[in-house]
Amino acid sequence: AEKTLARTRFEVEAAAADAFLTVLAADATAERAQAALERARALETSVRALSDAGLKPGADLARATAERAAAEAQVVQTQLAMKTARVAVAQLTGDPSAAVVPVAGRLSREPPAAESPATSVLLSHPAMVEQQAAVNEVEARRKELAKAYAPRFLLQSSLYARGTGLTADGASMGG
């Protein structure tokens, strides 16, 4: 039961960490979407000036306008994703009224070179500890069952020498 509790606690903590990382990703996506919107507006302004001067066809202006509209839609979607991610973090941390202000810190930098995790770290993982406890329990039951039941073989036999010409001591009467 303690192992299951530790695993459940670990899963909730992992879900909260995942939600926090989702907030960071949503914020970064929103920043990039806002930058894309500003680039699309600048492109539309440039193409509109060229189109009004007769140097670009109207189709280019229509395309630039469509790109700006798509960028605006993307900004709205990323803002929705940001709000949804913040609500998820607030629910997982247990305080829905709290305003989530993520600070990326070292998470915004490139991760260090990957190293193989140590065996002790893997063995201390709550899911591994729980599974190892279950394996130990099954092994203990198997050993007890092996001791409790041992097959017994009973041998019965009978010898009949009548009519064979043999005596009880194994001597032959000739025949």
PDB file of C-alpha atoms in Angstrom:
ATOM      1  CA  ALA A   1       0.000   0.000   0.000  1.00  0.00           C
ATOM      2  CA  GLU A   2       2.856   2.382   0.807  1.00  0.00           C
ATOM      3  CA  LYS A   3       4.460   1.634  -2.549  1.00  0.00           C
ATOM      4  CA  THR A   4       1.188   2.361  -4.345  1.00  0.00           C
ATOM      5  CA  LEU A   5       0.820   5.632  -2.437  1.00  0.00           C
ATOM      6  CA  ALA A   6       4.373   6.618  -3.391  1.00  0.00           C
ATOM      7  CA  ARG A   7       3.665   5.775  -7.012  1.00  0.00           C
ATOM      8  CA  THR A   8       0.418   7.766  -7.015  1.00  0.00           C
ATOM      9  CA  ARG A   9       2.196  10.731  -5.432  1.00  0.00           C
ATOM     10  CA  PHE A  10       4.904  10.457  -8.098  1.00  0.00           C
ATOM     11  CA  GLU A  11       2.305  10.365 -10.890  1.00  0.00           C
ATOM     12  CA  VAL A  12       0.589  13.500  -9.561  1.00  0.00           C
ATOM     13  CA  GLU A  13       3.928  15.289  -9.238  1.00  0.00           C
ATOM     14  CA  ALA A  14       4.842  14.221 -12.779  1.00  0.00           C
ATOM     15  CA  ALA A  15       1.493  15.494 -14.072  1.00  0.00           C
ATOM     16  CA  ALA A  16       2.055  18.861 -12.354  1.00  0.00           C
ATOM     17  CA  ALA A  17       5.562  19.082 -13.814  1.00  0.00           C
ATOM     18  CA  ASP A  18       4.197  18.199 -17.245  1.00  0.00           C
ATOM     19  CA  ALA A  19       1.543  20.899 -16.918  1.00  0.00           C
ATOM     20  CA  PHE A  20       4.224  23.418 -15.896  1.00  0.00           C
ATOM     21  CA  LEU A  21       6.303  22.512 -18.953  1.00  0.00           C
ATOM     22  CA  THR A  22       3.163  22.847 -21.070  1.00  0.00           C
ATOM     23  CA  VAL A  23       2.726  26.395 -19.721  1.00  0.00           C
ATOM     24  CA  LEU A  24       6.321  27.209 -20.653  1.00  0.00           C
ATOM     25  CA  ALA A  25       5.843  25.741 -24.138  1.00  0.00           C
ATOM     26  CA  ALA A  26       2.556  27.611 -24.615  1.00  0.00           C
ATOM     27  CA  ASP A  27       4.217  30.886 -23.580  1.00  0.00           C
ATOM     28  CA  ALA A  28       7.079  30.328 -26.009  1.00  0.00           C
ATOM     29  CA  THR A  29       4.638  29.435 -28.791  1.00  0.00           C
ATOM     30  CA  ALA A  30       2.602  32.561 -28.058  1.00  0.00           C
ATOM     31  CA  GLU A  31       5.724  34.734 -28.300  1.00  0.00           C
ATOM     32  CA  ARG A  32       6.591  33.210 -31.656  1.00  0.00           C
ATOM     33  CA  ALA A  33       3.017  33.551 -32.897  1.00  0.00           C
ATOM     34  CA  GLN A  34       3.005  37.236 -31.923  1.00  0.00           C
ATOM     35  CA  ALA A  35       6.283  37.731 -33.788  1.00  0.00           C
ATOM     36  CA  ALA A  36       4.817  35.942 -36.836  1.00  0.00           C
ATOM     37  CA  LEU A  37       1.787  38.235 -36.682  1.00  0.00           C
ATOM     38  CA  GLU A  38       3.979  41.329 -36.659  1.00  0.00           C
ATOM     39  CA  ARG A  39       5.971  39.994 -39.634  1.00  0.00           C
ATOM     40  CA  ALA A  40       2.709  39.274 -41.494  1.00  0.00           C
ATOM     41  CA  ARG A  41       1.441  42.806 -40.789  1.00  0.00           C
ATOM     42  CA  ALA A  42       4.707  44.295 -42.037  1.00  0.00           C
ATOM     43  CA  LEU A  43       4.537  42.135 -45.175  1.00  0.00           C
ATOM     44  CA  GLU A  44       0.928  43.140 -45.774  1.00  0.00           C
ATOM     45  CA  THR A  45       1.780  46.839 -45.374  1.00  0.00           C
ATOM     46  CA  SER A  46       4.670  46.490 -47.819  1.00  0.00           C
ATOM     47  CA  VAL A  47       2.652  44.527 -50.380  1.00  0.00           C
ATOM     48  CA  ARG A  48      -0.302  46.948 -50.033  1.00  0.00           C
ATOM     49  CA  ALA A  49       1.980  49.899 -50.838  1.00  0.00           C
ATOM     50  CA  LEU A  50       3.422  48.092 -53.865  1.00  0.00           C
ATOM     51  CA  SER A  51      -0.032  46.992 -54.998  1.00  0.00           C
ATOM     52  CA  ASP A  52      -1.442  50.509 -54.664  1.00  0.00           C
ATOM     53  CA  ALA A  53       1.482  51.780 -56.726  1.00  0.00           C
ATOM     54  CA  GLY A  54       0.725  49.165 -59.394  1.00  0.00           C
ATOM     55  CA  LEU A  55       4.040  47.342 -58.910  1.00  0.00           C
ATOM     56  CA  LYS A  56       2.475  44.155 -57.509  1.00  0.00           C
ATOM     57  CA  PRO A  57      -0.675  42.353 -58.600  1.00  0.00           C
ATOM     58  CA  GLY A  58      -3.744  42.328 -56.355  1.00  0.00           C
ATOM     59  CA  ALA A  59      -3.342  38.572 -55.831  1.00  0.00           C
ATOM     60  CA  ASP A  60      -0.164  39.200 -53.831  1.00  0.00           C
ATOM     61  CA  LEU A  61      -2.066  41.612 -51.590  1.00  0.00           C
ATOM     62  CA  ALA A  62      -4.814  39.021 -51.104  1.00  0.00           C
ATOM     63  CA  ARG A  63      -2.222  36.407 -50.188  1.00  0.00           C
ATOM     64  CA  ALA A  64      -0.495  38.750 -47.707  1.00  0.00           C
ATOM     65  CA  THR A  65      -3.872  39.561 -46.153  1.00  0.00           C
ATOM     66  CA  ALA A  66      -4.658  35.851 -45.831  1.00  0.00           C
ATOM     67  CA  GLU A  67      -1.266  35.241 -44.177  1.00  0.00           C
ATOM     68  CA  ARG A  68      -1.981  38.023 -41.678  1.00  0.00           C
ATOM     69  CA  ALA A  69      -5.411  36.561 -40.923  1.00  0.00           C
ATOM     70  CA  ALA A  70      -3.856  33.126 -40.382  1.00  0.00           C
ATOM     71  CA  ALA A  71      -1.255  34.648 -38.049  1.00  0.00           C
ATOM     72  CA  GLU A  72      -4.013  36.384 -36.073  1.00  0.00           C
ATOM     73  CA  ALA A  73      -5.870  33.077 -35.761  1.00  0.00           C
ATOM     74  CA  GLN A  74      -2.681  31.415 -34.552  1.00  0.00           C
ATOM     75  CA  VAL A  75      -2.223  34.114 -31.900  1.00  0.00           C
ATOM     76  CA  VAL A  76      -5.771  33.496 -30.659  1.00  0.00           C
ATOM     77  CA  GLN A  77      -5.132  29.735 -30.536  1.00  0.00           C
ATOM     78  CA  THR A  78      -1.883  30.154 -28.615  1.00  0.00           C
ATOM     79  CA  GLN A  79      -3.569  32.484 -26.120  1.00  0.00           C
ATOM     80  CA  LEU A  80      -6.245  29.836 -25.567  1.00  0.00           C
ATOM     81  CA  ALA A  81      -3.521  27.188 -25.103  1.00  0.00           C
ATOM     82  CA  MET A  82      -1.769  29.432 -22.564  1.00  0.00           C
ATOM     83  CA  LYS A  83      -4.955  29.860 -20.541  1.00  0.00           C
ATOM     84  CA  THR A  84      -5.772  26.148 -20.690  1.00  0.00           C
ATOM     85  CA  ALA A  85      -2.277  25.198 -19.545  1.00  0.00           C
ATOM     86  CA  ARG A  86      -2.437  27.644 -16.648  1.00  0.00           C
ATOM     87  CA  VAL A  87      -5.784  26.228 -15.539  1.00  0.00           C
ATOM     88  CA  ALA A  88      -4.312  22.709 -15.615  1.00  0.00           C
ATOM     89  CA  VAL A  89      -1.394  23.772 -13.412  1.00  0.00           C
ATOM     90  CA  ALA A  90      -3.719  25.536 -10.996  1.00  0.00           C
ATOM     91  CA  GLN A  91      -5.902  22.422 -10.713  1.00  0.00           C
ATOM     92  CA  LEU A  92      -2.947  20.087 -10.191  1.00  0.00           C
ATOM     93  CA  THR A  93      -1.379  22.297  -7.557  1.00  0.00           C
ATOM     94  CA  GLY A  94      -4.676  22.475  -5.697  1.00  0.00           C
ATOM     95  CA  ASP A  95      -5.202  26.246  -5.827  1.00  0.00           C
ATOM     96  CA  PRO A  96      -7.423  27.162  -8.793  1.00  0.00           C
ATOM     97  CA  SER A  97      -7.459  30.823  -7.823  1.00  0.00           C
ATOM     98  CA  ALA A  98      -3.666  31.168  -8.025  1.00  0.00           C
ATOM     99  CA  ALA A  99      -2.141  33.009 -10.941  1.00  0.00           C
ATOM    100  CA  VAL A 100       0.556  30.877 -12.551  1.00  0.00           C
ATOM    101  CA  VAL A 101       3.661  32.829 -13.459  1.00  0.00           C
ATOM    102  CA  PRO A 102       6.178  30.396 -14.923  1.00  0.00           C
ATOM    103  CA  VAL A 103       9.874  31.105 -14.674  1.00  0.00           C
ATOM    104  CA  ALA A 104      11.817  29.000 -17.134  1.00  0.00           C
ATOM    105  CA  GLY A 105      15.190  29.388 -15.444  1.00  0.00           C
ATOM    106  CA  ARG A 106      17.562  26.711 -16.687  1.00  0.00           C
ATOM    107  CA  LEU A 107      14.797  25.047 -18.701  1.00  0.00           C
ATOM    108  CA  SER A 108      15.119  27.661 -21.432  1.00  0.00           C
ATOM    109  CA  ARG A 109      18.705  26.620 -22.138  1.00  0.00           C
ATOM    110  CA  GLU A 110      19.932  23.678 -24.170  1.00  0.00           C
ATOM    111  CA  PRO A 111      20.037  20.478 -22.100  1.00  0.00           C
ATOM    112  CA  PRO A 112      23.419  18.959 -21.265  1.00  0.00           C
ATOM    113  CA  ALA A 113      24.712  15.982 -23.210  1.00  0.00           C
ATOM    114  CA  ALA A 114      22.691  12.865 -22.529  1.00  0.00           C
ATOM    115  CA  GLU A 115      24.223  10.409 -20.121  1.00  0.00           C
ATOM    116  CA  SER A 116      22.912   6.980 -19.264  1.00  0.00           C
ATOM    117  CA  PRO A 117      20.984   7.072 -15.999  1.00  0.00           C
ATOM    118  CA  ALA A 118      22.504   5.262 -13.068  1.00  0.00           C
ATOM    119  CA  THR A 119      20.972   1.965 -12.039  1.00  0.00           C
ATOM    120  CA  SER A 120      20.289   3.250  -8.541  1.00  0.00           C
ATOM    121  CA  VAL A 121      18.211   6.101  -9.965  1.00  0.00           C
ATOM    122  CA  LEU A 122      16.125   3.653 -11.992  1.00  0.00           C
ATOM    123  CA  LEU A 123      15.666   1.336  -9.047  1.00  0.00           C
ATOM    124  CA  SER A 124      14.495   4.193  -6.821  1.00  0.00           C
ATOM    125  CA  HIS A 125      11.720   5.166  -9.241  1.00  0.00           C
ATOM    126  CA  PRO A 126       8.364   4.679  -7.451  1.00  0.00           C
ATOM    127  CA  ALA A 127       6.924   2.498 -10.211  1.00  0.00           C
ATOM    128  CA  MET A 128      10.018   0.258 -10.102  1.00  0.00           C
ATOM    129  CA  VAL A 129       9.854   0.020  -6.306  1.00  0.00           C
ATOM    130  CA  GLU A 130       6.174  -0.945  -6.461  1.00  0.00           C
ATOM    131  CA  GLN A 131       6.766  -3.552  -9.156  1.00  0.00           C
ATOM    132  CA  GLN A 132       9.752  -4.993  -7.283  1.00  0.00           C
ATOM    133  CA  ALA A 133       7.601  -5.343  -4.155  1.00  0.00           C
ATOM    134  CA  ALA A 134       4.987  -7.218  -6.206  1.00  0.00           C
ATOM    135  CA  VAL A 135       7.680  -9.502  -7.654  1.00  0.00           C
ATOM    136  CA  ASN A 136       9.077 -10.186  -4.177  1.00  0.00           C
ATOM    137  CA  GLU A 137       5.598 -11.077  -2.937  1.00  0.00           C
ATOM    138  CA  VAL A 138       5.013 -13.520  -5.789  1.00  0.00           C
ATOM    139  CA  GLU A 139       8.428 -15.097  -5.218  1.00  0.00           C
ATOM    140  CA  ALA A 140       7.677 -15.560  -1.501  1.00  0.00           C
ATOM    141  CA  ARG A 141       4.335 -17.204  -2.333  1.00  0.00           C
ATOM    142  CA  ARG A 142       6.009 -19.498  -4.852  1.00  0.00           C
ATOM    143  CA  LYS A 143       8.585 -20.620  -2.281  1.00  0.00           C
ATOM    144  CA  GLU A 144       5.877 -21.320   0.297  1.00  0.00           C
ATOM    145  CA  LEU A 145       3.874 -23.329  -2.198  1.00  0.00           C
ATOM    146  CA  ALA A 146       6.982 -25.322  -3.108  1.00  0.00           C
ATOM    147  CA  LYS A 147       7.426 -26.248   0.556  1.00  0.00           C
ATOM    148  CA  ALA A 148       3.760 -26.954   1.226  1.00  0.00           C
ATOM    149  CA  TYR A 149       3.239 -29.462  -1.555  1.00  0.00           C
ATOM    150  CA  ALA A 150       5.639 -32.211  -2.347  1.00  0.00           C
ATOM    151  CA  PRO A 151       4.316 -35.108  -4.353  1.00  0.00           C
ATOM    152  CA  ARG A 152       4.505 -38.506  -2.687  1.00  0.00           C
ATOM    153  CA  PHE A 153       4.766 -41.711  -4.576  1.00  0.00           C
ATOM    154  CA  LEU A 154       3.590 -44.874  -2.872  1.00  0.00           C
ATOM    155  CA  LEU A 155       4.824 -48.139  -4.316  1.00  0.00           C
ATOM    156  CA  GLN A 156       2.880 -51.314  -3.923  1.00  0.00           C
ATOM    157  CA  SER A 157       3.893 -54.567  -5.302  1.00  0.00           C
ATOM    158  CA  SER A 158       3.137 -58.183  -4.982  1.00  0.00           C
ATOM    159  CA  LEU A 159       4.959 -61.258  -6.138  1.00  0.00           C
ATOM    160  CA  TYR A 160       3.319 -64.380  -7.317  1.00  0.00           C
ATOM    161  CA  ALA A 161       5.406 -67.464  -7.849  1.00  0.00           C
ATOM    162  CA  ARG A 162       2.667 -70.072  -8.093  1.00  0.00           C
ATOM    163  CA  GLY A 163       2.929 -72.302 -11.094  1.00  0.00           C
ATOM    164  CA  THR A 164       6.301 -70.946 -12.239  1.00  0.00           C
ATOM    165  CA  GLY A 165       8.444 -73.652 -10.750  1.00  0.00           C
ATOM    166  CA  LEU A 166      10.193 -71.263  -8.380  1.00  0.00           C
ATOM    167  CA  THR A 167      10.333 -71.531  -4.637  1.00  0.00           C
ATOM    168  CA  ALA A 168       9.964 -68.584  -2.277  1.00  0.00           C
ATOM    169  CA  ASP A 169      13.750 -68.314  -1.835  1.00  0.00           C
ATOM    170  CA  GLY A 170      14.212 -68.028  -5.608  1.00  0.00           C
ATOM    171  CA  ALA A 171      15.447 -71.587  -6.265  1.00  0.00           C
ATOM    172  CA  SER A 172      14.133 -73.351  -9.344  1.00  0.00           C
ATOM    173  CA  MET A 173      12.331 -76.655  -8.931  1.00  0.00           C
ATOM    174  CA  GLY A 174      13.254 -77.519 -12.431  1.00  0.00           C
ATOM    175  CA  GLY A 175      10.661 -76.991 -14.996  1.00  0.00           C
TER     176      GLY A 175
END
